[in-house]
Structure formats: structure tokens, C-alpha cells
Amino acid sequence: LIQDGLNMIGSSANAYSIFLDTIPFRFYPIAMLLFVFMISYLKRDFGPMLKAERRAIETGAISSDSNFSGTDFTESKNYLGEDVKAKWYNGIVPIGIIIFGTIAGLIYTGIISLEEQGITNYSVKEIIGSSDSYLALLWGSFAACIVAIIMITAQKILTLRKSIDAWFSGIRSMLLAVIILTLAWGIGAVTNEIKTADYIISLISDSINPRFLPVIVFLVCGLTSFATGTSWGTFSIMMP
């Protein structure tokens, strides 16, 4: 999304570098991380979460009567059964392959890209910035899936057919995330085609002091996120 936004305005800046440089200004996620540690330390919740916990303890209801519960696309059945003892390495090994496989893929694709550009002296930041993250994630996740299936079938925990069924069940649990991302890209494309950014610029460019731009962008992002219900959609609309 960052790279698409930069291409839209004809910028040659590196998307990864911009991502890293803007981390100190990501106030909301930083505040949420601090809030998580604060809740863990104080051992208490606040607001609606506190009410939900009290309701669950007192009545056993995990949701209020007024909540609408739609179809759960992420629901999956237990393929292992209750009598199978879980083994930690069956989870740790595939996760490790995803992490290290993705890192290796980023390094490999980044070096290849830089060498194709005739660059021989490069830093780690330049390697990651020139890498193909999509391809690296694809390699890492696919390798982890294959290793997980081999481990499960070799230990005779599941048959090959049930392992494949479990794999597709896991893919199905990502359906909502894929839909959200697709709609986010769609919103970004629509706003680009109807020139929303140009219209807003024409309205406020001569009447607002540039010093207020960060605050205005923050408020607009907050309102957009609240209206659309998706941070990815906000990201797609607001970039660049």
C-alpha cells in the first residue's frame, strides 16, 4: 500500500524506509502496546471489557443478548481428537520455519534486486527495502505448511488426507482477513479514480497552516477508521 501510494505521486522514495521512519509517530499502536502491559501489571480491565468479564463470571455468557452473532467463518473442527497429547515441537518448528524462511526470502530477493540494479555495496536496510515481501512470505508459509504436514503424518497423528483437510480449514479461517484486505484495496482504488485527494487539496490547501497538517491527518484517519471499521481501509485511503 505504501509503495502504491508513492507510485501514485511519482515519488522514488523507498516504501520500507518510510515505514521504518514513521514508526516513532505511530502513537495509537504504541499507546495500545503500553496499555496491554499496564493491564497485565494492574490485573484489571476498563470500560466495556470490564463489563464483559463481569458478565462472563456472573452469568457465564460470553456475549450480551443485544449482540448479533453472524456465521463464524473461522470456526474449525478438532482433527486431533481429545486423546492425542499435544507436542510443543509440532507448533514451534513450523512457526520457526515461517520466521526464518521469510527472513531468508527477504534477504535473497533483496540481494537479487540490488544486483540487477548494478548495486554491489548495500546495507541491511537497503536489502530489506528492495526485497519482495510477498514472495518471501509465500515461500516461508508454504515451506512451513509442508513441514507441518510431514511431521504430523510421520508421527501418524493424522493421515495425509486429514492433514490436507486441516490445512484447508486453516485457509478458510483467513477468509475474513482476505476480504478485508481486498475491500481495502478496492476503497483505495476508488478514491484514486475519483480524485478524492485532489478535491480535498483544492478545498483546504490555501486556508490551513501546514503546521496543523499532522494533527488534521491524525483526526481524519481516526474518523475514517471509525466510519469504515477497518484500519487497512484507512491506510489505503490515506496513503500517500
Coordinates of N, CA, C and O in Angstrom, one line a residue, residues 48-233:
P48 N -15.9 -1.3 28.5 CA -16.7 -2.4 28.0 C -16.1 -3.8 28.3 O -16.8 -4.8 28.6
M49 N -14.7 -3.9 28.3 CA -14.1 -5.2 28.5 C -14.3 -5.6 30.0 O -14.5 -6.8 30.3
L50 N -14.3 -4.6 30.9 CA -14.5 -5.0 32.3 C -16.0 -5.5 32.5 O -16.2 -6.4 33.2
K51 N -16.9 -4.8 31.8 CA -18.3 -5.2 31.9 C -18.5 -6.6 31.3 O -19.2 -7.5 31.9
A52 N -17.8 -6.9 30.2 CA -17.9 -8.2 29.6 C -17.3 -9.3 30.5 O -17.9 -10.4 30.6
E53 N -16.2 -9.0 31.2 CA -15.6 -10.0 32.1 C -16.5 -10.3 33.3 O -16.7 -11.4 33.7
R54 N -17.1 -9.2 33.8 CA -18.0 -9.4 34.9 C -19.2 -10.2 34.5 O -19.7 -11.1 35.3
R55 N -19.8 -10.0 33.3 CA -20.9 -10.7 32.8 C -20.6 -12.2 32.7 O -21.3 -13.1 33.0
A56 N -19.4 -12.5 32.1 CA -18.9 -13.8 31.9 C -18.8 -14.6 33.2 O -19.1 -15.8 33.3
I57 N -18.2 -13.9 34.2 CA -18.0 -14.5 35.5 C -19.4 -14.8 36.2 O -19.6 -15.8 36.8
E58 N -20.3 -13.8 36.2 CA -21.5 -13.9 36.9 C -22.6 -14.7 36.3 O -23.3 -15.5 36.9
T59 N -22.6 -14.7 34.9 CA -23.7 -15.4 34.2 C -23.2 -16.5 33.3 O -24.0 -17.3 32.8
G60 N -21.9 -16.5 33.0 CA -21.4 -17.4 32.0 C -21.6 -17.1 30.6 O -21.1 -17.8 29.7
A61 N -22.2 -16.0 30.3 CA -22.5 -15.6 28.9 C -21.2 -14.8 28.4 O -20.8 -13.9 29.0
I62 N -20.8 -15.3 27.2 CA -19.6 -14.6 26.6 C -19.9 -13.4 25.8 O -19.0 -12.7 25.3
S63 N -21.2 -13.2 25.5 CA -21.6 -12.1 24.7 C -23.0 -11.6 25.2 O -23.8 -12.4 25.8
S64 N -23.3 -10.3 25.1 CA -24.6 -9.8 25.5 C -25.7 -10.3 24.6 O -25.5 -10.6 23.5
D65 N -26.9 -10.2 25.1 CA -28.1 -10.6 24.4 C -28.3 -9.7 23.2 O -29.0 -10.1 22.2
S66 N -27.8 -8.4 23.2 CA -28.1 -7.5 22.1 C -27.1 -7.6 21.0 O -27.3 -7.1 19.9
N67 N -26.0 -8.5 21.2 CA -25.1 -8.7 20.1 C -25.6 -9.6 19.0 O -26.2 -10.6 19.3
F68 N -25.3 -9.2 17.8 CA -25.7 -10.0 16.6 C -24.6 -10.9 16.3 O -23.5 -10.5 16.1
S69 N -24.9 -12.2 16.3 CA -23.8 -13.2 16.0 C -24.1 -13.8 14.7 O -25.0 -14.6 14.5
G70 N -23.2 -13.4 13.7 CA -23.3 -14.0 12.3 C -22.6 -15.3 12.2 O -22.1 -15.9 13.2
T71 N -22.6 -15.8 11.0 CA -21.9 -17.0 10.7 C -20.4 -16.9 11.0 O -19.7 -15.9 10.6
D72 N -19.8 -17.8 11.7 CA -18.4 -17.8 12.1 C -17.6 -18.6 11.0 O -17.6 -19.8 11.0
F73 N -17.0 -17.8 10.1 CA -16.2 -18.5 9.1 C -14.9 -19.0 9.6 O -14.2 -19.8 8.9
T74 N -14.5 -18.6 10.8 CA -13.2 -19.0 11.4 C -13.4 -20.3 12.2 O -12.4 -20.8 12.7
E75 N -14.6 -20.8 12.4 CA -14.8 -22.0 13.2 C -14.2 -23.2 12.5 O -14.4 -23.4 11.3
S76 N -13.5 -24.0 13.3 CA -12.9 -25.2 12.7 C -13.1 -26.4 13.7 O -13.2 -26.2 14.9
K77 N -13.1 -27.6 13.1 CA -13.3 -28.7 14.0 C -12.0 -29.3 14.5 O -10.9 -29.0 13.9
N78 N -12.0 -30.1 15.5 CA -10.8 -30.6 16.1 C -10.5 -31.9 15.3 O -11.2 -32.9 15.4
Y79 N -9.4 -31.9 14.6 CA -8.9 -33.0 13.8 C -8.1 -34.0 14.6 O -8.0 -35.2 14.2
L80 N -7.6 -33.6 15.7 CA -6.7 -34.4 16.5 C -7.4 -35.3 17.5 O -6.9 -36.4 17.8
G81 N -8.6 -34.9 18.0 CA -9.2 -35.7 19.0 C -8.8 -35.4 20.4 O -7.7 -34.8 20.6
E82 N -9.5 -35.8 21.4 CA -9.2 -35.5 22.7 C -8.1 -36.3 23.3 O -7.5 -36.0 24.3
D83 N -7.8 -37.5 22.7 CA -6.9 -38.5 23.3 C -5.5 -38.3 22.8 O -4.5 -39.0 23.2
V84 N -5.2 -37.3 21.9 CA -3.9 -37.1 21.3 C -3.2 -36.0 22.2 O -3.7 -34.9 22.4
K85 N -2.0 -36.4 22.7 CA -1.3 -35.4 23.5 C -0.5 -34.4 22.6 O 0.2 -34.8 21.7
A86 N -0.7 -33.2 22.9 CA 0.0 -32.1 22.1 C 1.5 -32.2 22.4 O 2.0 -32.4 23.5
K87 N 2.3 -31.9 21.3 CA 3.7 -31.9 21.4 C 4.2 -30.5 21.0 O 3.8 -30.0 19.9
W88 N 5.0 -29.9 21.8 CA 5.3 -28.5 21.6 C 6.1 -28.3 20.2 O 5.9 -27.3 19.5
Y89 N 6.9 -29.2 19.8 CA 7.7 -29.0 18.6 C 6.9 -29.1 17.4 O 7.3 -28.6 16.3
N90 N 5.7 -29.7 17.4 CA 4.8 -29.7 16.3 C 4.3 -28.3 15.9 O 3.9 -28.0 14.8
G91 N 4.4 -27.4 16.9 CA 4.0 -26.0 16.7 C 5.2 -25.1 16.5 O 5.1 -24.2 15.6
I92 N 6.2 -25.3 17.3 CA 7.4 -24.4 17.3 C 8.1 -24.5 16.0 O 8.6 -23.5 15.4
V93 N 8.3 -25.7 15.5 CA 9.1 -25.9 14.2 C 8.5 -25.2 13.0 O 9.2 -24.5 12.3
P94 N 7.2 -25.4 12.7 CA 6.6 -24.7 11.6 C 6.7 -23.1 11.8 O 6.9 -22.4 10.8
I95 N 6.4 -22.7 13.0 CA 6.5 -21.2 13.2 C 7.9 -20.7 13.0 O 8.1 -19.6 12.4
G96 N 8.9 -21.5 13.5 CA 10.3 -21.1 13.2 C 10.6 -21.0 11.7 O 11.4 -20.2 11.3
I97 N 10.1 -22.0 11.0 CA 10.3 -22.0 9.5 C 9.7 -20.8 8.9 O 10.3 -20.2 8.0
I98 N 8.5 -20.4 9.3 CA 7.9 -19.2 8.7 C 8.8 -18.0 9.0 O 9.0 -17.2 8.1
I99 N 9.2 -17.8 10.2 CA 10.0 -16.7 10.6 C 11.3 -16.6 9.8 O 11.6 -15.7 9.1
F100 N 12.1 -17.7 10.0 CA 13.5 -17.7 9.4 C 13.4 -17.9 7.9 O 14.2 -17.3 7.1
G101 N 12.4 -18.6 7.4 CA 12.2 -18.7 5.9 C 11.8 -17.4 5.3 O 12.3 -17.1 4.2
T102 N 11.0 -16.6 5.9 CA 10.6 -15.3 5.4 C 11.8 -14.4 5.4 O 12.0 -13.6 4.5
I103 N 12.6 -14.4 6.5 CA 13.8 -13.5 6.6 C 14.7 -13.9 5.5 O 15.3 -13.0 4.8
A104 N 15.0 -15.2 5.3 CA 15.9 -15.6 4.2 C 15.3 -15.2 2.9 O 16.1 -14.8 2.0
G105 N 14.0 -15.3 2.7 CA 13.4 -14.9 1.4 C 13.6 -13.4 1.2 O 13.9 -13.0 0.0
L106 N 13.4 -12.6 2.2 CA 13.6 -11.1 2.1 C 15.1 -10.8 1.7 O 15.3 -10.0 0.8
I107 N 16.0 -11.5 2.4 CA 17.4 -11.2 2.1 C 17.8 -11.7 0.6 O 18.4 -10.9 -0.1
Y108 N 17.3 -12.8 0.3 CA 17.6 -13.4 -1.1 C 17.0 -12.5 -2.2 O 17.7 -12.1 -3.1
T109 N 15.7 -12.2 -2.1 CA 15.1 -11.3 -3.1 C 15.6 -9.9 -3.1 O 15.7 -9.3 -4.2
G110 N 16.0 -9.4 -1.9 CA 16.6 -8.1 -1.8 C 17.9 -8.0 -2.5 O 18.2 -7.0 -3.3
I111 N 18.8 -9.0 -2.3 CA 20.1 -9.0 -2.9 C 20.0 -9.2 -4.4 O 20.7 -8.5 -5.2
I112 N 19.1 -10.0 -4.9 CA 18.9 -10.2 -6.3 C 18.5 -8.9 -6.9 O 19.0 -8.5 -8.0
S113 N 17.5 -8.2 -6.3 CA 17.0 -7.0 -6.9 C 18.1 -5.9 -6.9 O 18.2 -5.2 -7.9
L114 N 18.9 -5.8 -5.9 CA 20.0 -4.8 -5.9 C 21.1 -5.1 -6.9 O 21.6 -4.2 -7.6
E115 N 21.4 -6.4 -7.1 CA 22.4 -6.8 -8.1 C 21.9 -6.5 -9.5 O 22.7 -6.2 -10.4
E116 N 20.6 -6.7 -9.7 CA 20.0 -6.4 -11.0 C 20.1 -4.9 -11.3 O 20.2 -4.5 -12.5
Q117 N 20.1 -4.1 -10.3 CA 20.2 -2.7 -10.5 C 21.7 -2.2 -10.6 O 22.0 -1.0 -10.7
G118 N 22.6 -3.2 -10.4 CA 24.0 -2.8 -10.5 C 24.6 -2.3 -9.2 O 25.7 -1.8 -9.2
I119 N 23.9 -2.5 -8.1 CA 24.4 -2.1 -6.8 C 25.1 -3.2 -6.1 O 24.5 -4.3 -5.9
T120 N 26.4 -3.0 -5.8 CA 27.2 -4.1 -5.1 C 27.4 -3.8 -3.6 O 27.7 -4.8 -2.9
N121 N 27.4 -2.6 -3.2 CA 27.6 -2.2 -1.8 C 26.3 -1.8 -1.3 O 25.7 -0.8 -1.7
Y122 N 25.7 -2.6 -0.3 CA 24.4 -2.3 0.2 C 24.4 -2.7 1.7 O 25.1 -3.5 2.2
S123 N 23.4 -2.0 2.4 CA 23.2 -2.3 3.8 C 22.0 -3.2 4.0 O 21.3 -3.5 3.0
V124 N 21.8 -3.6 5.2 CA 20.7 -4.5 5.5 C 19.4 -3.8 5.2 O 18.4 -4.3 4.7
K125 N 19.3 -2.5 5.5 CA 18.1 -1.7 5.3 C 17.8 -1.6 3.8 O 16.6 -1.7 3.4
E126 N 18.8 -1.5 3.0 CA 18.6 -1.4 1.5 C 18.2 -2.8 1.0 O 17.4 -2.9 0.1
I127 N 18.7 -3.9 1.6 CA 18.3 -5.2 1.1 C 16.9 -5.5 1.4 O 16.1 -5.9 0.5
I128 N 16.4 -5.2 2.7 CA 15.0 -5.4 3.0 C 14.1 -4.4 2.2 O 13.0 -4.8 1.8
G129 N 14.6 -3.2 2.0 CA 13.8 -2.2 1.2 C 13.6 -2.6 -0.2 O 12.6 -2.3 -0.9
S130 N 14.5 -3.4 -0.8 CA 14.4 -3.8 -2.2 C 13.9 -5.2 -2.3 O 13.8 -5.7 -3.5
S131 N 13.5 -5.9 -1.2 CA 13.1 -7.2 -1.3 C 11.7 -7.4 -1.8 O 10.9 -6.4 -1.8
D132 N 11.3 -8.6 -2.1 CA 9.9 -8.9 -2.5 C 9.2 -9.6 -1.3 O 9.3 -10.8 -1.1
S133 N 8.5 -8.8 -0.4 CA 8.0 -9.4 0.8 C 6.9 -10.4 0.5 O 6.7 -11.4 1.2
Y134 N 6.1 -10.1 -0.6 CA 5.0 -11.1 -0.9 C 5.6 -12.5 -1.2 O 5.2 -13.5 -0.7
L135 N 6.7 -12.5 -2.0 CA 7.3 -13.7 -2.4 C 7.9 -14.4 -1.2 O 7.9 -15.6 -1.0
A136 N 8.6 -13.6 -0.4 CA 9.2 -14.2 0.8 C 8.2 -14.8 1.8 O 8.4 -15.9 2.3
L137 N 7.1 -14.1 2.0 CA 6.1 -14.7 2.9 C 5.4 -15.9 2.2 O 5.1 -16.9 3.0
L138 N 5.3 -15.9 0.9 CA 4.7 -17.1 0.3 C 5.7 -18.3 0.4 O 5.2 -19.4 0.8
W139 N 7.0 -18.1 0.2 CA 7.9 -19.2 0.4 C 7.9 -19.7 1.9 O 7.9 -20.9 2.1
G140 N 8.0 -18.8 2.8 CA 8.1 -19.1 4.2 C 6.8 -19.9 4.7 O 6.9 -20.9 5.3
S141 N 5.7 -19.4 4.3 CA 4.4 -20.0 4.8 C 4.2 -21.4 4.1 O 3.8 -22.3 4.8
F142 N 4.5 -21.5 2.8 CA 4.3 -22.7 2.1 C 5.3 -23.8 2.7 O 4.9 -25.0 2.9
A143 N 6.5 -23.4 2.9 CA 7.5 -24.4 3.5 C 7.1 -24.8 4.8 O 7.2 -26.0 5.2
A144 N 6.5 -23.9 5.7 CA 6.1 -24.3 7.0 C 4.9 -25.3 6.9 O 4.8 -26.2 7.7
C145 N 4.0 -25.0 6.0 CA 2.9 -25.9 5.8 C 3.3 -27.3 5.4 O 2.8 -28.3 6.0
I146 N 4.2 -27.4 4.5 CA 4.7 -28.7 4.0 C 5.4 -29.5 5.2 O 5.2 -30.6 5.4
V147 N 6.3 -28.7 5.9 CA 7.0 -29.4 7.0 C 6.0 -29.8 8.1 O 6.1 -30.9 8.7
A148 N 5.0 -29.0 8.4 CA 4.0 -29.4 9.4 C 3.2 -30.7 9.0 O 3.0 -31.6 9.8
I149 N 2.9 -30.7 7.7 CA 2.2 -31.9 7.2 C 3.1 -33.2 7.3 O 2.6 -34.3 7.7
I150 N 4.3 -33.0 6.9 CA 5.3 -34.1 7.0 C 5.4 -34.6 8.4 O 5.4 -35.8 8.7
M151 N 5.6 -33.7 9.4 CA 5.8 -34.0 10.8 C 4.5 -34.7 11.3 O 4.6 -35.7 12.0
I152 N 3.3 -34.2 11.0 CA 2.1 -34.8 11.5 C 1.9 -36.2 11.0 O 1.5 -37.2 11.7
T153 N 2.1 -36.4 9.7 CA 1.9 -37.7 9.1 C 3.0 -38.7 9.5 O 2.7 -39.9 9.6
A154 N 4.2 -38.2 9.7 CA 5.3 -39.1 10.1 C 5.1 -39.6 11.5 O 5.4 -40.8 11.8
Q155 N 4.5 -38.9 12.3 CA 4.2 -39.3 13.7 C 2.8 -40.1 13.8 O 2.4 -40.5 14.8
K156 N 2.2 -40.2 12.6 CA 0.9 -40.9 12.5 C -0.2 -40.3 13.4 O -1.1 -41.0 13.9
I157 N -0.1 -39.0 13.6 CA -1.1 -38.3 14.3 C -2.4 -38.1 13.4 O -3.5 -38.2 13.9
L158 N -2.1 -37.8 12.1 CA -3.2 -37.6 11.1 C -2.7 -38.3 9.9 O -1.5 -38.5 9.6
T159 N -3.7 -38.7 9.1 CA -3.4 -39.2 7.8 C -3.1 -38.0 6.8 O -3.4 -36.9 7.2
L160 N -2.6 -38.3 5.7 CA -2.3 -37.3 4.7 C -3.6 -36.6 4.3 O -3.6 -35.3 4.2
R161 N -4.7 -37.3 4.1 CA -5.9 -36.7 3.7 C -6.5 -35.7 4.8 O -6.9 -34.6 4.5
K162 N -6.4 -36.2 6.1 CA -6.9 -35.3 7.1 C -6.0 -34.1 7.3 O -6.4 -33.0 7.7
S163 N -4.7 -34.3 7.1 CA -3.8 -33.2 7.2 C -4.1 -32.1 6.1 O -4.1 -30.9 6.4
I164 N -4.4 -32.5 4.9 CA -4.8 -31.6 3.8 C -6.1 -30.9 4.2 O -6.3 -29.7 4.0
D165 N -7.1 -31.7 4.8 CA -8.3 -31.1 5.2 C -8.1 -30.0 6.3 O -8.7 -28.9 6.3
A166 N -7.2 -30.3 7.2 CA -6.9 -29.3 8.3 C -6.2 -28.1 7.7 O -6.5 -27.0 8.2
W167 N -5.4 -28.3 6.7 CA -4.7 -27.2 6.0 C -5.8 -26.2 5.4 O -5.8 -25.0 5.6
F168 N -6.7 -26.8 4.6 CA -7.8 -26.0 4.0 C -8.7 -25.4 5.0 O -9.2 -24.3 4.8
S169 N -8.9 -26.0 6.2 CA -9.7 -25.4 7.2 C -9.0 -24.2 7.8 O -9.6 -23.2 8.1
G170 N -7.6 -24.3 7.9 CA -6.9 -23.1 8.3 C -6.9 -22.0 7.3 O -7.0 -20.8 7.7
I171 N -6.9 -22.3 6.0 CA -7.0 -21.3 5.0 C -8.4 -20.6 5.1 O -8.5 -19.4 4.9
R172 N -9.4 -21.4 5.4 CA -10.8 -20.8 5.5 C -10.9 -19.8 6.6 O -11.6 -18.8 6.5
S173 N -10.1 -20.1 7.7 CA -10.2 -19.2 8.8 C -9.6 -17.8 8.5 O -9.8 -16.8 9.2
M174 N -8.8 -17.7 7.4 CA -8.3 -16.4 6.9 C -9.2 -15.7 6.0 O -8.8 -14.6 5.4
L175 N -10.3 -16.2 5.7 CA -11.2 -15.7 4.7 C -11.6 -14.2 5.0 O -11.5 -13.4 4.1
L176 N -12.0 -14.0 6.2 CA -12.4 -12.6 6.6 C -11.2 -11.6 6.4 O -11.5 -10.5 6.0
A177 N -10.0 -12.0 6.8 CA -8.9 -11.1 6.6 C -8.6 -10.8 5.2 O -8.3 -9.7 4.8
V178 N -8.8 -11.8 4.3 CA -8.6 -11.6 2.9 C -9.6 -10.7 2.3 O -9.4 -9.8 1.5
I179 N -10.9 -10.9 2.8 CA -12.0 -10.0 2.3 C -11.7 -8.6 2.7 O -11.9 -7.6 1.9
I180 N -11.3 -8.4 4.0 CA -11.0 -7.0 4.5 C -9.9 -6.3 3.6 O -10.0 -5.2 3.2
L181 N -8.8 -7.1 3.3 CA -7.7 -6.5 2.5 C -8.2 -6.2 1.1 O -7.8 -5.2 0.6
T182 N -9.0 -7.1 0.5 CA -9.5 -6.9 -0.8 C -10.3 -5.6 -0.9 O -10.2 -4.8 -1.8
L183 N -11.2 -5.5 0.1 CA -12.1 -4.3 0.1 C -11.3 -3.0 0.4 O -11.6 -1.9 -0.1
A184 N -10.2 -3.2 1.2 CA -9.3 -2.0 1.5 C -8.7 -1.5 0.2 O -8.6 -0.3 -0.1
W185 N -8.1 -2.5 -0.6 CA -7.5 -2.1 -1.9 C -8.6 -1.5 -2.8 O -8.3 -0.6 -3.6
G186 N -9.8 -2.1 -2.7 CA -10.9 -1.5 -3.6 C -11.2 -0.1 -3.2 O -11.4 0.8 -4.1
I187 N -11.3 0.2 -1.9 CA -11.6 1.6 -1.5 C -10.5 2.5 -1.9 O -10.7 3.6 -2.4
G188 N -9.2 2.1 -1.8 CA -8.1 2.9 -2.3 C -8.2 3.2 -3.8 O -7.9 4.3 -4.2
A189 N -8.5 2.2 -4.5 CA -8.6 2.3 -6.0 C -9.7 3.3 -6.4 O -9.6 4.1 -7.3
V190 N -10.9 3.2 -5.7 CA -12.0 4.1 -5.9 C -11.7 5.5 -5.6 O -11.9 6.4 -6.4
T191 N -11.1 5.8 -4.5 CA -10.7 7.1 -4.1 C -9.7 7.7 -5.0 O -9.6 8.9 -5.3
N192 N -8.8 6.8 -5.6 CA -7.8 7.3 -6.5 C -8.5 7.7 -7.8 O -8.1 8.7 -8.4
E193 N -9.4 6.9 -8.3 CA -10.1 7.1 -9.6 C -10.9 8.4 -9.6 O -11.0 9.1 -10.6
I194 N -11.6 8.7 -8.4 CA -12.5 9.8 -8.4 C -11.7 11.1 -7.9 O -12.3 12.1 -7.7
K195 N -10.4 10.9 -7.7 CA -9.5 12.1 -7.4 C -10.0 12.7 -6.1 O -10.1 14.0 -5.9
T196 N -10.2 11.9 -5.0 CA -10.6 12.4 -3.8 C -9.5 13.3 -3.1 O -9.8 14.4 -2.6
A197 N -8.3 12.9 -3.2 CA -7.2 13.6 -2.7 C -7.1 15.0 -3.3 O -6.9 16.0 -2.6
D198 N -7.2 15.0 -4.6 CA -7.1 16.3 -5.4 C -8.2 17.3 -4.9 O -8.0 18.5 -4.8
Y199 N -9.4 16.7 -4.8 CA -10.5 17.6 -4.4 C -10.3 18.2 -3.0 O -10.5 19.4 -2.8
I200 N -9.8 17.3 -2.0 CA -9.6 17.8 -0.7 C -8.5 18.9 -0.7 O -8.6 19.9 0.0
I201 N -7.5 18.6 -1.4 CA -6.3 19.6 -1.5 C -6.8 20.9 -2.1 O -6.5 22.0 -1.6
S202 N -7.7 20.9 -3.1 CA -8.2 22.1 -3.7 C -9.1 22.9 -2.7 O -9.2 24.1 -2.8
L203 N -9.7 22.2 -1.7 CA -10.5 22.9 -0.7 C -9.7 23.6 0.4 O -10.1 24.7 0.8
I204 N -8.7 22.9 0.8 CA -8.0 23.3 2.1 C -6.6 23.8 1.9 O -6.0 24.3 2.9
S205 N -6.0 23.7 0.7 CA -4.6 24.0 0.6 C -4.3 25.4 0.9 O -3.2 25.7 1.4
D206 N -5.1 26.3 0.6 CA -4.8 27.8 0.8 C -5.4 28.3 2.1 O -5.2 29.5 2.4
S207 N -6.1 27.5 2.9 CA -6.7 28.0 4.1 C -6.2 27.4 5.4 O -6.6 27.8 6.5
I208 N -5.3 26.4 5.3 CA -4.8 25.7 6.5 C -3.3 25.9 6.6 O -2.5 25.7 5.6
N209 N -2.8 26.2 7.8 CA -1.4 26.3 8.1 C -0.8 25.0 8.0 O -1.3 24.0 8.6
P210 N 0.4 24.8 7.3 CA 1.0 23.4 7.2 C 1.4 22.8 8.5 O 1.5 21.6 8.6
R211 N 1.6 23.7 9.5 CA 1.9 23.2 10.9 C 0.8 22.3 11.5 O 1.1 21.5 12.3
F212 N -0.4 22.5 11.0 CA -1.5 21.8 11.6 C -1.8 20.5 10.8 O -2.7 19.7 11.2
L213 N -1.0 20.2 9.7 CA -1.3 19.1 8.9 C -1.2 17.8 9.7 O -2.1 16.9 9.5
P214 N -0.2 17.5 10.5 CA -0.1 16.2 11.2 C -1.3 16.0 12.1 O -1.9 14.9 12.1
V215 N -1.8 17.0 12.8 CA -3.0 16.9 13.7 C -4.2 16.6 12.8 O -5.0 15.7 13.2
I216 N -4.4 17.3 11.7 CA -5.5 17.1 10.9 C -5.5 15.7 10.3 O -6.6 15.1 10.2
V217 N -4.4 15.3 9.8 CA -4.3 13.9 9.2 C -4.7 12.9 10.3 O -5.4 11.9 10.0
F218 N -4.2 13.1 11.5 CA -4.5 12.1 12.6 C -6.0 12.1 12.9 O -6.6 11.0 13.0
L219 N -6.6 13.2 12.9 CA -8.1 13.3 13.2 C -8.9 12.7 12.0 O -9.8 11.9 12.2
V220 N -8.5 13.0 10.8 CA -9.2 12.4 9.6 C -9.0 10.9 9.6 O -10.0 10.2 9.3
C221 N -7.8 10.4 9.9 CA -7.6 9.0 9.9 C -8.5 8.3 11.0 O -9.1 7.3 10.8
G222 N -8.6 9.0 12.2 CA -9.4 8.4 13.2 C -10.9 8.4 12.8 O -11.6 7.4 13.0
L223 N -11.4 9.4 12.2 CA -12.8 9.5 11.7 C -13.0 8.5 10.6 O -14.0 7.8 10.6
T224 N -12.0 8.3 9.7 CA -12.2 7.4 8.6 C -12.2 6.0 9.1 O -13.0 5.1 8.6
S225 N -11.3 5.7 10.1 CA -11.3 4.3 10.6 C -12.6 4.0 11.4 O -13.1 2.9 11.2
F226 N -13.1 5.0 12.1 CA -14.4 4.8 12.8 C -15.5 4.6 11.8 O -16.4 3.7 12.0
A227 N -15.5 5.3 10.7 CA -16.6 5.2 9.7 C -16.5 3.9 8.9 O -17.6 3.3 8.6
T228 N -15.3 3.5 8.5 CA -15.2 2.3 7.7 C -15.1 1.0 8.5 O -15.3 -0.1 8.0
G229 N -14.6 1.1 9.7 CA -14.4 -0.1 10.6 C -13.2 -0.9 10.2 O -13.1 -2.0 10.7
T230 N -12.3 -0.4 9.5 CA -11.1 -1.1 9.1 C -9.8 -0.2 9.1 O -9.9 0.8 8.4
S231 N -8.8 -0.6 9.8 CA -7.6 0.2 9.7 C -6.9 0.0 8.4 O -6.2 1.0 7.9
W232 N -7.0 -1.2 7.7 CA -6.4 -1.4 6.4 C -7.1 -0.4 5.4 O -6.5 0.1 4.5
G233 N -8.4 -0.3 5.5 CA -9.1 0.6 4.6 C -8.7 2.1 4.8 O -8.5 2.8 3.8

